[in-house]
Amino acid sequence: MSDADAAVERAGVRLTNLDQPLFDGADASKRDLVDYLDGMREVLLPVLRGRPLSVVRALRGQRPFMQKNLPKYTPDWVPRVSVWAESSRRDVSYPLCDDRATLLWLANQRAVEYHPTLALADDLARPTHLVLDIDPPGQDFSGAVRAAELVRQALADAGLSGAVKTSGAEGLHVFVPVEGVAADDAAAATRALAARAARLEPRIATTEFIREDRGGRVFLDSTRAGSATVVAAYSPRSRPGVPVSFPLDWTDLDRVRPADFTLRTVPSLVEGRDPWARAMPPRRRLPDDLVAEGHTIPVARVRAMHEGKRRARARRG
């Protein structure tokens, strides 16, 4: 019997080719992915439900790629929402991973990574969280930990708090739950928090978007705002060994490594608990002074674009 014939059904979803390798370097099969996602659904679905979802798929013979728009062959029963994309000037049909069947269907499509929006589909103008993406140079996780502590201090100084998780690569994500904030104010507050954290110890952290200007420091990326997506807690990553973005206690940061959390190790670390939900503090309104400060700070990506053009002109001159 061929792989294609060896189909099984779970929650009414037909699953095929389960024994195929997931991707080069994964050391895992498609079955391993399906089993992981299905087994983790009680903690994974709550962070995906109701949010437009982008996924990273790993098709055989191809490099993993990000997919936003649902393919035309998507079953009618898969929940979806149409969102206008200004960059491409078109409506994009995003899946809403609200239930087990949809999660299994996505898994059967070899969707390895799950990147939901920071806002719910019914109120995309108001994000539910701020996110600071802590990106260390190379594999310097200890640097990421030190930078995360700076972010935590900046949050505390502003009367806020957040939850931290591994990114599934070498960095960390700090999520800050917020209430009643418009997208532009949320983006401004994120910029201000990054700037305040970097000022606490400029030898460790920076907000410089241009890599060559970072001087080996940890980048505090404040651009995960507006319509941006962030990999979900408990999502696998399409990297060697299939690491997982995993929630951490602040007190555990200096005792773990990102490689500790993989598709094979994470299920036993959860076992009926939801560390992400437990770590997430209550939603709070943003301080006016934080938002006001952020509106005086240029968007890092835009500032970098203009600086790149200025440097290019200088080189030509």
mmCIF file of C-alpha atoms in Angstrom:
data_model
loop_
_atom_site.group_PDB
_atom_site.id
_atom_site.type_symbol
_atom_site.label_atom_id
_atom_site.label_comp_id
_atom_site.label_asym_id
_atom_site.label_seq_id
_atom_site.Cartn_x
_atom_site.Cartn_y
_atom_site.Cartn_z
ATOM 1 C CA MET A 1 0.000 0.000 0.000
ATOM 2 C CA SER A 2 1.407 3.423 -0.942
ATOM 3 C CA ASP A 3 1.646 6.400 1.397
ATOM 4 C CA ALA A 4 -1.184 8.063 -0.497
ATOM 5 C CA ASP A 5 -3.424 5.055 0.131
ATOM 6 C CA ALA A 6 -2.550 4.811 3.827
ATOM 7 C CA ALA A 7 -5.050 7.460 4.881
ATOM 8 C CA VAL A 8 -6.712 7.654 8.273
ATOM 9 C CA GLU A 9 -9.523 9.808 9.584
ATOM 10 C CA ARG A 10 -9.587 11.836 12.771
ATOM 11 C CA ALA A 11 -12.458 14.118 13.866
ATOM 12 C CA GLY A 12 -13.898 13.669 10.380
ATOM 13 C CA VAL A 13 -10.708 14.912 8.685
ATOM 14 C CA ARG A 14 -8.882 12.662 6.218
ATOM 15 C CA LEU A 15 -5.161 12.512 6.960
ATOM 16 C CA THR A 16 -2.744 11.287 4.312
ATOM 17 C CA ASN A 17 0.941 10.515 3.793
ATOM 18 C CA LEU A 18 1.546 10.441 7.510
ATOM 19 C CA ASP A 19 4.824 8.553 7.324
ATOM 20 C CA GLN A 20 6.529 11.016 5.002
ATOM 21 C CA PRO A 21 9.430 13.037 6.446
ATOM 22 C CA LEU A 22 8.276 16.448 7.607
ATOM 23 C CA PHE A 23 11.186 18.437 6.130
ATOM 24 C CA ASP A 24 14.955 18.154 5.861
ATOM 25 C CA GLY A 25 16.532 18.254 9.304
ATOM 26 C CA ALA A 26 13.257 17.801 11.166
ATOM 27 C CA ASP A 27 13.991 14.247 12.301
ATOM 28 C CA ALA A 28 10.210 13.899 12.403
ATOM 29 C CA SER A 29 7.389 12.703 10.173
ATOM 30 C CA LYS A 30 4.134 14.308 9.178
ATOM 31 C CA ARG A 31 2.486 11.895 11.644
ATOM 32 C CA ASP A 32 4.618 13.372 14.436
ATOM 33 C CA LEU A 33 3.378 16.847 13.533
ATOM 34 C CA VAL A 34 -0.271 15.764 13.406
ATOM 35 C CA ASP A 35 0.009 13.913 16.709
ATOM 36 C CA TYR A 36 1.715 16.869 18.383
ATOM 37 C CA LEU A 37 -0.847 19.439 17.226
ATOM 38 C CA ASP A 38 -3.794 17.205 18.050
ATOM 39 C CA GLY A 39 -2.387 16.313 21.444
ATOM 40 C CA MET A 40 -1.722 19.990 22.254
ATOM 41 C CA ARG A 41 -5.054 21.301 20.978
ATOM 42 C CA GLU A 42 -6.418 22.159 24.441
ATOM 43 C CA VAL A 43 -3.689 24.772 24.941
ATOM 44 C CA LEU A 44 -3.013 25.681 21.309
ATOM 45 C CA LEU A 45 -6.551 26.418 20.126
ATOM 46 C CA PRO A 46 -7.190 29.145 22.744
ATOM 47 C CA VAL A 47 -4.293 31.245 21.386
ATOM 48 C CA LEU A 48 -5.436 30.761 17.771
ATOM 49 C CA ARG A 49 -9.223 30.986 18.098
ATOM 50 C CA GLY A 50 -10.870 33.994 16.476
ATOM 51 C CA ARG A 51 -7.664 35.422 14.998
ATOM 52 C CA PRO A 52 -6.734 35.611 11.297
ATOM 53 C CA LEU A 53 -4.021 33.023 10.877
ATOM 54 C CA SER A 54 -0.940 32.757 8.686
ATOM 55 C CA VAL A 55 0.875 29.433 8.557
ATOM 56 C CA VAL A 56 4.273 28.213 7.433
ATOM 57 C CA ARG A 57 3.903 25.088 5.330
ATOM 58 C CA ALA A 58 6.618 22.543 4.573
ATOM 59 C CA LEU A 59 5.733 20.789 1.318
ATOM 60 C CA ARG A 60 7.868 17.946 0.027
ATOM 61 C CA GLY A 61 10.755 19.140 -2.104
ATOM 62 C CA GLN A 62 10.187 22.821 -1.264
ATOM 63 C CA ARG A 63 11.557 25.261 1.251
ATOM 64 C CA PRO A 64 9.037 26.157 3.982
ATOM 65 C CA PHE A 65 6.917 29.161 3.015
ATOM 66 C CA MET A 66 4.441 31.493 4.667
ATOM 67 C CA GLN A 67 0.837 31.181 3.496
ATOM 68 C CA LYS A 68 -1.830 33.735 4.333
ATOM 69 C CA ASN A 69 -4.528 33.243 1.703
ATOM 70 C CA LEU A 70 -6.470 29.996 1.910
ATOM 71 C CA PRO A 71 -6.094 27.818 -1.208
ATOM 72 C CA LYS A 72 -9.111 27.429 -3.470
ATOM 73 C CA TYR A 73 -9.504 23.757 -2.538
ATOM 74 C CA THR A 74 -10.115 24.572 1.151
ATOM 75 C CA PRO A 75 -13.281 22.806 2.400
ATOM 76 C CA ASP A 76 -16.293 25.048 2.976
ATOM 77 C CA TRP A 77 -16.438 24.049 6.649
ATOM 78 C CA VAL A 78 -13.084 25.684 7.463
ATOM 79 C CA PRO A 79 -13.870 29.029 9.218
ATOM 80 C CA ARG A 80 -12.366 32.061 7.522
ATOM 81 C CA VAL A 81 -12.360 35.833 7.446
ATOM 82 C CA SER A 82 -11.652 38.210 4.570
ATOM 83 C CA VAL A 83 -9.232 41.037 5.397
ATOM 84 C CA TRP A 84 -8.173 43.840 3.081
ATOM 85 C CA ALA A 85 -4.386 43.833 2.540
ATOM 86 C CA GLU A 86 -3.202 47.344 1.767
ATOM 87 C CA SER A 87 0.222 46.173 0.571
ATOM 88 C CA SER A 88 -1.183 43.889 -2.144
ATOM 89 C CA ARG A 89 -4.428 45.841 -2.641
ATOM 90 C CA ARG A 90 -6.660 42.804 -2.356
ATOM 91 C CA ASP A 91 -8.805 40.851 0.057
ATOM 92 C CA VAL A 92 -7.020 37.974 1.755
ATOM 93 C CA SER A 93 -9.006 34.996 3.036
ATOM 94 C CA TYR A 94 -7.431 33.941 6.316
ATOM 95 C CA PRO A 95 -8.341 30.744 8.147
ATOM 96 C CA LEU A 96 -9.708 30.959 11.671
ATOM 97 C CA CYS A 97 -8.399 27.959 13.569
ATOM 98 C CA ASP A 98 -11.311 27.709 15.975
ATOM 99 C CA ASP A 99 -11.684 23.944 16.373
ATOM 100 C CA ARG A 100 -9.981 20.576 16.281
ATOM 101 C CA ALA A 101 -11.089 19.735 12.751
ATOM 102 C CA THR A 102 -9.586 22.918 11.314
ATOM 103 C CA LEU A 103 -6.334 22.330 13.195
ATOM 104 C CA LEU A 104 -6.143 18.793 11.811
ATOM 105 C CA TRP A 105 -6.919 19.989 8.296
ATOM 106 C CA LEU A 106 -4.091 22.532 8.523
ATOM 107 C CA ALA A 107 -1.765 19.857 9.894
ATOM 108 C CA ASN A 108 -2.631 17.630 6.941
ATOM 109 C CA GLN A 109 -1.633 20.549 4.700
ATOM 110 C CA ARG A 110 1.784 20.320 6.387
ATOM 111 C CA ALA A 111 1.286 23.622 8.225
ATOM 112 C CA VAL A 112 4.132 23.528 10.738
ATOM 113 C CA GLU A 113 4.066 27.077 12.130
ATOM 114 C CA TYR A 114 1.019 29.051 13.358
ATOM 115 C CA HIS A 115 1.171 32.853 13.315
ATOM 116 C CA PRO A 116 -2.050 34.544 14.505
ATOM 117 C CA THR A 117 -2.682 38.291 14.465
ATOM 118 C CA LEU A 118 -2.450 40.329 17.649
ATOM 119 C CA ALA A 119 -6.110 41.340 17.281
ATOM 120 C CA LEU A 120 -9.286 39.319 17.054
ATOM 121 C CA ALA A 121 -11.043 39.069 13.699
ATOM 122 C CA ASP A 122 -14.107 40.933 14.963
ATOM 123 C CA ASP A 123 -12.049 43.947 16.113
ATOM 124 C CA LEU A 124 -8.839 44.141 14.083
ATOM 125 C CA ALA A 125 -8.354 47.800 14.975
ATOM 126 C CA ARG A 126 -7.751 46.958 18.657
ATOM 127 C CA PRO A 127 -4.932 44.521 19.447
ATOM 128 C CA THR A 128 -5.227 42.443 22.588
ATOM 129 C CA HIS A 129 -1.467 42.392 23.215
ATOM 130 C CA LEU A 130 1.723 44.334 22.679
ATOM 131 C CA VAL A 131 4.723 42.222 21.694
ATOM 132 C CA LEU A 132 8.411 42.915 22.073
ATOM 133 C CA ASP A 133 10.485 40.556 19.947
ATOM 134 C CA ILE A 134 13.926 40.076 21.518
ATOM 135 C CA ASP A 135 16.421 39.134 18.825
ATOM 136 C CA PRO A 136 19.974 38.351 19.965
ATOM 137 C CA PRO A 137 22.983 38.258 17.653
ATOM 138 C CA GLY A 138 23.802 34.720 16.572
ATOM 139 C CA GLN A 139 22.944 32.146 19.228
ATOM 140 C CA ASP A 140 23.443 34.393 22.249
ATOM 141 C CA PHE A 141 20.444 33.275 24.297
ATOM 142 C CA SER A 142 22.034 34.594 27.488
ATOM 143 C CA GLY A 143 22.020 38.032 25.846
ATOM 144 C CA ALA A 144 18.342 37.619 25.029
ATOM 145 C CA VAL A 145 17.667 36.789 28.682
ATOM 146 C CA ARG A 146 19.451 39.932 29.871
ATOM 147 C CA ALA A 147 17.511 42.026 27.366
ATOM 148 C CA ALA A 148 14.222 40.422 28.444
ATOM 149 C CA GLU A 149 14.917 41.485 32.015
ATOM 150 C CA LEU A 150 15.370 45.044 30.777
ATOM 151 C CA VAL A 151 11.986 44.840 29.064
ATOM 152 C CA ARG A 152 10.447 43.483 32.246
ATOM 153 C CA GLN A 153 11.874 46.404 34.206
ATOM 154 C CA ALA A 154 10.606 48.923 31.657
ATOM 155 C CA LEU A 155 7.167 47.349 31.908
ATOM 156 C CA ALA A 156 7.194 47.490 35.697
ATOM 157 C CA ASP A 157 8.267 51.137 35.627
ATOM 158 C CA ALA A 158 5.215 51.837 33.439
ATOM 159 C CA GLY A 159 2.868 49.892 35.718
ATOM 160 C CA LEU A 160 2.583 47.019 33.255
ATOM 161 C CA SER A 161 3.601 43.362 33.168
ATOM 162 C CA GLY A 162 3.994 40.654 30.568
ATOM 163 C CA ALA A 163 4.495 36.976 29.894
ATOM 164 C CA VAL A 164 7.584 35.582 28.184
ATOM 165 C CA LYS A 165 8.120 32.659 25.834
ATOM 166 C CA THR A 166 10.846 31.358 23.588
ATOM 167 C CA SER A 167 10.446 32.372 19.972
ATOM 168 C CA GLY A 168 11.305 28.875 18.802
ATOM 169 C CA ALA A 169 14.557 30.252 17.406
ATOM 170 C CA GLU A 170 17.224 31.920 19.593
ATOM 171 C CA GLY A 171 15.146 34.809 20.895
ATOM 172 C CA LEU A 172 12.284 35.574 23.234
ATOM 173 C CA HIS A 173 8.855 37.163 22.926
ATOM 174 C CA VAL A 174 7.323 39.292 25.664
ATOM 175 C CA PHE A 175 3.525 39.587 25.421
ATOM 176 C CA VAL A 176 1.769 42.429 27.246
ATOM 177 C CA PRO A 177 -2.039 42.116 27.475
ATOM 178 C CA VAL A 178 -3.791 45.438 26.954
ATOM 179 C CA GLU A 179 -7.327 46.734 27.020
ATOM 180 C CA GLY A 180 -9.167 49.265 24.880
ATOM 181 C CA VAL A 181 -6.232 50.494 22.835
ATOM 182 C CA ALA A 182 -6.237 51.533 19.186
ATOM 183 C CA ALA A 183 -3.683 49.920 16.892
ATOM 184 C CA ASP A 184 -1.641 53.090 16.344
ATOM 185 C CA ASP A 185 -1.440 53.749 20.078
ATOM 186 C CA ALA A 186 -0.447 50.136 20.723
ATOM 187 C CA ALA A 187 2.331 50.440 18.157
ATOM 188 C CA ALA A 188 3.497 53.701 19.735
ATOM 189 C CA ALA A 189 3.545 52.189 23.218
ATOM 190 C CA THR A 190 5.582 49.245 21.937
ATOM 191 C CA ARG A 191 8.178 51.633 20.489
ATOM 192 C CA ALA A 192 8.349 53.548 23.758
ATOM 193 C CA LEU A 193 8.806 50.390 25.820
ATOM 194 C CA ALA A 194 11.612 49.195 23.559
ATOM 195 C CA ALA A 195 13.335 52.575 23.782
ATOM 196 C CA ARG A 196 12.984 52.696 27.563
ATOM 197 C CA ALA A 197 14.344 49.171 27.947
ATOM 198 C CA ALA A 198 17.329 49.939 25.711
ATOM 199 C CA ARG A 199 18.090 53.111 27.702
ATOM 200 C CA LEU A 200 18.332 51.061 30.897
ATOM 201 C CA GLU A 201 21.444 49.296 29.588
ATOM 202 C CA PRO A 202 22.532 50.505 26.137
ATOM 203 C CA ARG A 203 25.560 48.197 26.171
ATOM 204 C CA ILE A 204 23.210 45.198 26.051
ATOM 205 C CA ALA A 205 20.162 46.233 24.029
ATOM 206 C CA THR A 206 19.350 48.459 21.068
ATOM 207 C CA THR A 207 16.397 49.487 18.943
ATOM 208 C CA GLU A 208 18.540 49.932 15.822
ATOM 209 C CA PHE A 209 16.733 48.221 12.965
ATOM 210 C CA ILE A 210 19.780 48.172 10.668
ATOM 211 C CA ARG A 211 21.803 45.126 11.665
ATOM 212 C CA GLU A 212 25.213 46.696 11.059
ATOM 213 C CA ASP A 213 24.357 49.469 13.543
ATOM 214 C CA ARG A 214 23.621 47.113 16.440
ATOM 215 C CA GLY A 215 27.241 46.565 17.414
ATOM 216 C CA GLY A 216 26.661 43.028 18.650
ATOM 217 C CA ARG A 217 23.825 44.104 20.929
ATOM 218 C CA VAL A 218 20.422 42.457 21.330
ATOM 219 C CA PHE A 219 17.756 43.966 19.061
ATOM 220 C CA LEU A 220 14.489 44.966 20.730
ATOM 221 C CA ASP A 221 12.099 44.719 17.793
ATOM 222 C CA SER A 222 9.054 46.918 18.303
ATOM 223 C CA THR A 223 7.597 46.394 14.828
ATOM 224 C CA ARG A 224 5.291 43.509 15.781
ATOM 225 C CA ALA A 225 2.285 45.796 15.791
ATOM 226 C CA GLY A 226 -0.772 46.672 13.759
ATOM 227 C CA SER A 227 -1.488 43.875 11.280
ATOM 228 C CA ALA A 228 1.672 41.962 12.193
ATOM 229 C CA THR A 229 1.554 38.343 13.261
ATOM 230 C CA VAL A 230 3.647 36.540 15.869
ATOM 231 C CA VAL A 231 4.231 32.823 16.179
ATOM 232 C CA ALA A 232 1.833 31.392 18.750
ATOM 233 C CA ALA A 233 2.794 29.845 22.041
ATOM 234 C CA TYR A 234 3.114 26.070 21.586
ATOM 235 C CA SER A 235 3.585 26.395 17.808
ATOM 236 C CA PRO A 236 6.328 24.291 16.238
ATOM 237 C CA ARG A 237 8.909 26.012 14.057
ATOM 238 C CA SER A 238 10.197 24.805 10.684
ATOM 239 C CA ARG A 239 13.778 24.584 11.917
ATOM 240 C CA PRO A 240 16.094 21.608 12.522
ATOM 241 C CA GLY A 241 14.757 19.431 15.315
ATOM 242 C CA VAL A 242 11.325 21.160 15.162
ATOM 243 C CA PRO A 243 11.698 23.497 18.158
ATOM 244 C CA VAL A 244 8.558 24.896 19.779
ATOM 245 C CA SER A 245 7.755 28.401 20.988
ATOM 246 C CA PHE A 246 7.280 27.670 24.677
ATOM 247 C CA PRO A 247 6.099 29.721 27.698
ATOM 248 C CA LEU A 248 8.574 30.313 30.505
ATOM 249 C CA ASP A 249 8.444 31.590 34.057
ATOM 250 C CA TRP A 250 10.549 34.705 34.408
ATOM 251 C CA THR A 251 12.534 32.942 37.127
ATOM 252 C CA ASP A 252 13.451 30.115 34.727
ATOM 253 C CA LEU A 253 14.980 32.218 31.969
ATOM 254 C CA ASP A 254 18.590 31.638 32.959
ATOM 255 C CA ARG A 255 18.065 27.906 33.504
ATOM 256 C CA VAL A 256 16.799 26.843 30.064
ATOM 257 C CA ARG A 257 17.843 26.832 26.421
ATOM 258 C CA PRO A 258 15.564 27.124 23.373
ATOM 259 C CA ALA A 259 16.624 23.629 22.293
ATOM 260 C CA ASP A 260 14.981 22.220 25.429
ATOM 261 C CA PHE A 261 11.555 22.711 23.847
ATOM 262 C CA THR A 262 10.749 20.603 20.809
ATOM 263 C CA LEU A 263 7.895 18.741 19.220
ATOM 264 C CA ARG A 264 9.031 15.658 21.164
ATOM 265 C CA THR A 265 9.683 17.200 24.593
ATOM 266 C CA VAL A 266 6.901 19.758 25.018
ATOM 267 C CA PRO A 267 3.873 17.459 25.503
ATOM 268 C CA SER A 268 5.340 15.962 28.670
ATOM 269 C CA LEU A 269 6.128 19.462 29.975
ATOM 270 C CA VAL A 270 2.489 20.511 29.698
ATOM 271 C CA GLU A 271 0.504 17.413 30.764
ATOM 272 C CA GLY A 272 -2.876 19.017 31.337
ATOM 273 C CA ARG A 273 -1.541 22.434 32.347
ATOM 274 C CA ASP A 274 -1.505 25.651 30.308
ATOM 275 C CA PRO A 275 1.663 27.529 31.310
ATOM 276 C CA TRP A 276 0.933 30.361 28.856
ATOM 277 C CA ALA A 277 -2.538 31.086 30.235
ATOM 278 C CA ARG A 278 -1.210 30.838 33.786
ATOM 279 C CA ALA A 279 1.664 33.261 33.071
ATOM 280 C CA MET A 280 -0.439 35.871 31.274
ATOM 281 C CA PRO A 281 -1.228 38.846 33.544
ATOM 282 C CA PRO A 282 -4.568 40.701 33.447
ATOM 283 C CA ARG A 283 -5.200 43.223 30.684
ATOM 284 C CA ARG A 284 -4.412 46.818 31.538
ATOM 285 C CA ARG A 285 -4.910 50.182 29.931
ATOM 286 C CA LEU A 286 -1.785 51.859 28.616
ATOM 287 C CA PRO A 287 -0.412 54.901 30.471
ATOM 288 C CA ASP A 288 -0.956 58.123 28.541
ATOM 289 C CA ASP A 289 2.678 59.185 28.882
ATOM 290 C CA LEU A 290 3.895 55.901 27.371
ATOM 291 C CA VAL A 291 1.667 56.306 24.325
ATOM 292 C CA ALA A 292 2.603 59.968 23.942
ATOM 293 C CA GLU A 293 6.325 59.161 24.074
ATOM 294 C CA GLY A 294 5.904 56.417 21.491
ATOM 295 C CA HIS A 295 4.255 58.795 19.030
ATOM 296 C CA THR A 296 7.453 60.862 19.039
ATOM 297 C CA ILE A 297 9.559 57.822 18.022
ATOM 298 C CA PRO A 298 9.727 57.002 14.298
ATOM 299 C CA VAL A 299 8.711 53.507 13.196
ATOM 300 C CA ALA A 300 11.968 51.531 13.170
ATOM 301 C CA ARG A 301 11.452 49.955 9.755
ATOM 302 C CA VAL A 302 10.534 53.266 8.120
ATOM 303 C CA ARG A 303 13.443 55.075 9.767
ATOM 304 C CA ALA A 304 15.803 52.339 8.598
ATOM 305 C CA MET A 305 14.468 52.563 5.044
ATOM 306 C CA HIS A 306 15.124 56.308 4.905
ATOM 307 C CA GLU A 307 18.563 55.888 6.474
ATOM 308 C CA GLY A 308 19.419 53.176 3.954
ATOM 309 C CA LYS A 309 18.494 55.483 1.091
ATOM 310 C CA ARG A 310 20.560 58.311 2.635
ATOM 311 C CA ARG A 311 23.616 56.038 2.921
ATOM 312 C CA ALA A 312 23.165 54.809 -0.627
ATOM 313 C CA ARG A 313 23.117 58.402 -1.896
ATOM 314 C CA ALA A 314 26.237 59.167 0.149
ATOM 315 C CA ARG A 315 28.077 56.191 -1.351
ATOM 316 C CA ARG A 316 27.142 57.242 -4.865
ATOM 317 C CA GLY A 317 28.281 60.772 -4.092
#
